Amino acid sequence: TMFMEAVRYLAQRAGIDIEVGNDFHKSSTWAERQLIQRLHEVLLATPAALDYVTKTRGWQLATVRSARLGFMPQDKRKLLADLNLPDKWRDVIAKFPAGMIVYVHLERGRLVYLSGRSIEGKRHYNPPREILGERRPYYNHLYSSDAERAVLVEGQADAITFGEWGIPALAIAGMHLSDELLTALRQHRRLFVALDNTPDAMEKNRDIARMLGATAFIPRLPDGVKDANDWLVQGNASADVVQDVLNKARTWLQSEIERVAFLVGLERKDAV
């Protein structure tokens, strides 16, 4: 609707008469956007879901809108009514558990994947591989492939949280980093690798940074903070504080030097 309003405005300004048709309502692209919008409207109309994203997760409503977060209702008929959607999306909606926040995965403006997180208990959902294929990265609303810097995180909630702070981010969401994705990530002048702030995740941070090379930086989140969203909710981190932490991030090589310095004997010799 917004696109067509812009078209009419430009046409009127240029003195061009355009015919208004409904053919675009039959396109799969329009149907995808309507599905996203309907899922988002369900979230806004469901108090428990809205409380979860704004209070439990700590996101401003503007961030929730920008991320186009949705919510899967029990009755899914209105979501699909009068939409010219491919069978795969109808199958995804049919199998998607109700009562979950819906993360919308967009690539080049097109819907490519949907994933979910329960608002009660720690339960995640990814559609069956035979319907949508392998998992896809989740990009926050600020991310673009030509952004000078971006942050690589583990979960979708962390990517949205960096969006709250005005920083482009993408989440691997449990997927394996393919050579194709690594090549794309190297295009950023600086890529901050900030998976969960746990010993296992820190080891994974170093491995990913090593694969990325000179463009990769490893920021250090405060002690006691599990991940970016925990940093926002529990630590009440501001955008300025986050910017300062990113500014002090170390390269992979610097991080390795610090790690090896505490090793002894043959372990240190092998690391060197």
mmCIF file of N, CA, C and O in Angstrom, residues 5 15 88 115 119 136 141 172 196 210 237:
data_model
loop_
_atom_site.group_PDB
_atom_site.id
_atom_site.type_symbol
_atom_site.label_atom_id
_atom_site.label_comp_id
_atom_site.label_asym_id
_atom_site.label_seq_id
_atom_site.Cartn_x
_atom_site.Cartn_y
_atom_site.Cartn_z
ATOM 1 N N GLU A 5 1.086 4.206 -2.925
ATOM 2 C CA GLU A 5 0.882 5.619 -2.597
ATOM 3 C C GLU A 5 2.028 6.460 -3.135
ATOM 4 O O GLU A 5 1.822 7.562 -3.653
ATOM 5 N N GLY A 15 2.507 14.686 -13.713
ATOM 6 C CA GLY A 15 1.424 14.884 -14.647
ATOM 7 C C GLY A 15 1.060 13.644 -15.441
ATOM 8 O O GLY A 15 0.579 13.719 -16.565
ATOM 9 N N LYS A 88 4.237 -23.970 -0.196
ATOM 10 C CA LYS A 88 5.230 -24.128 0.873
ATOM 11 C C LYS A 88 4.931 -23.222 2.059
ATOM 12 O O LYS A 88 5.095 -23.624 3.210
ATOM 13 N N SER A 115 11.039 -18.329 11.559
ATOM 14 C CA SER A 115 11.438 -19.114 12.721
ATOM 15 C C SER A 115 10.672 -18.603 13.931
ATOM 16 O O SER A 115 10.102 -17.505 13.904
ATOM 17 N N ILE A 119 6.720 -17.814 23.845
ATOM 18 C CA ILE A 119 6.700 -16.764 24.863
ATOM 19 C C ILE A 119 6.597 -17.370 26.261
ATOM 20 O O ILE A 119 6.675 -16.660 27.253
ATOM 21 N N ARG A 136 18.158 -20.368 7.595
ATOM 22 C CA ARG A 136 18.710 -19.163 6.981
ATOM 23 C C ARG A 136 19.130 -18.165 8.064
ATOM 24 O O ARG A 136 18.545 -18.144 9.154
ATOM 25 N N HIS A 141 16.716 -5.174 10.964
ATOM 26 C CA HIS A 141 16.167 -4.223 9.994
ATOM 27 C C HIS A 141 17.189 -3.197 9.507
ATOM 28 O O HIS A 141 16.954 -2.513 8.512
ATOM 29 N N ILE A 172 23.260 -16.141 13.276
ATOM 30 C CA ILE A 172 23.432 -17.432 12.589
ATOM 31 C C ILE A 172 22.347 -18.413 13.019
ATOM 32 O O ILE A 172 22.085 -19.388 12.313
ATOM 33 N N ASP A 196 27.098 -15.783 22.059
ATOM 34 C CA ASP A 196 26.795 -15.785 23.498
ATOM 35 C C ASP A 196 28.072 -15.684 24.333
ATOM 36 O O ASP A 196 29.120 -16.239 23.970
ATOM 37 N N ARG A 210 38.806 -16.334 13.121
ATOM 38 C CA ARG A 210 39.961 -16.858 12.380
ATOM 39 C C ARG A 210 39.591 -17.132 10.924
ATOM 40 O O ARG A 210 40.361 -16.819 10.003
ATOM 41 N N ALA A 237 21.979 -1.770 29.217
ATOM 42 C CA ALA A 237 23.032 -1.158 28.399
ATOM 43 C C ALA A 237 22.449 -0.130 27.436
ATOM 44 O O ALA A 237 21.431 -0.369 26.786
#
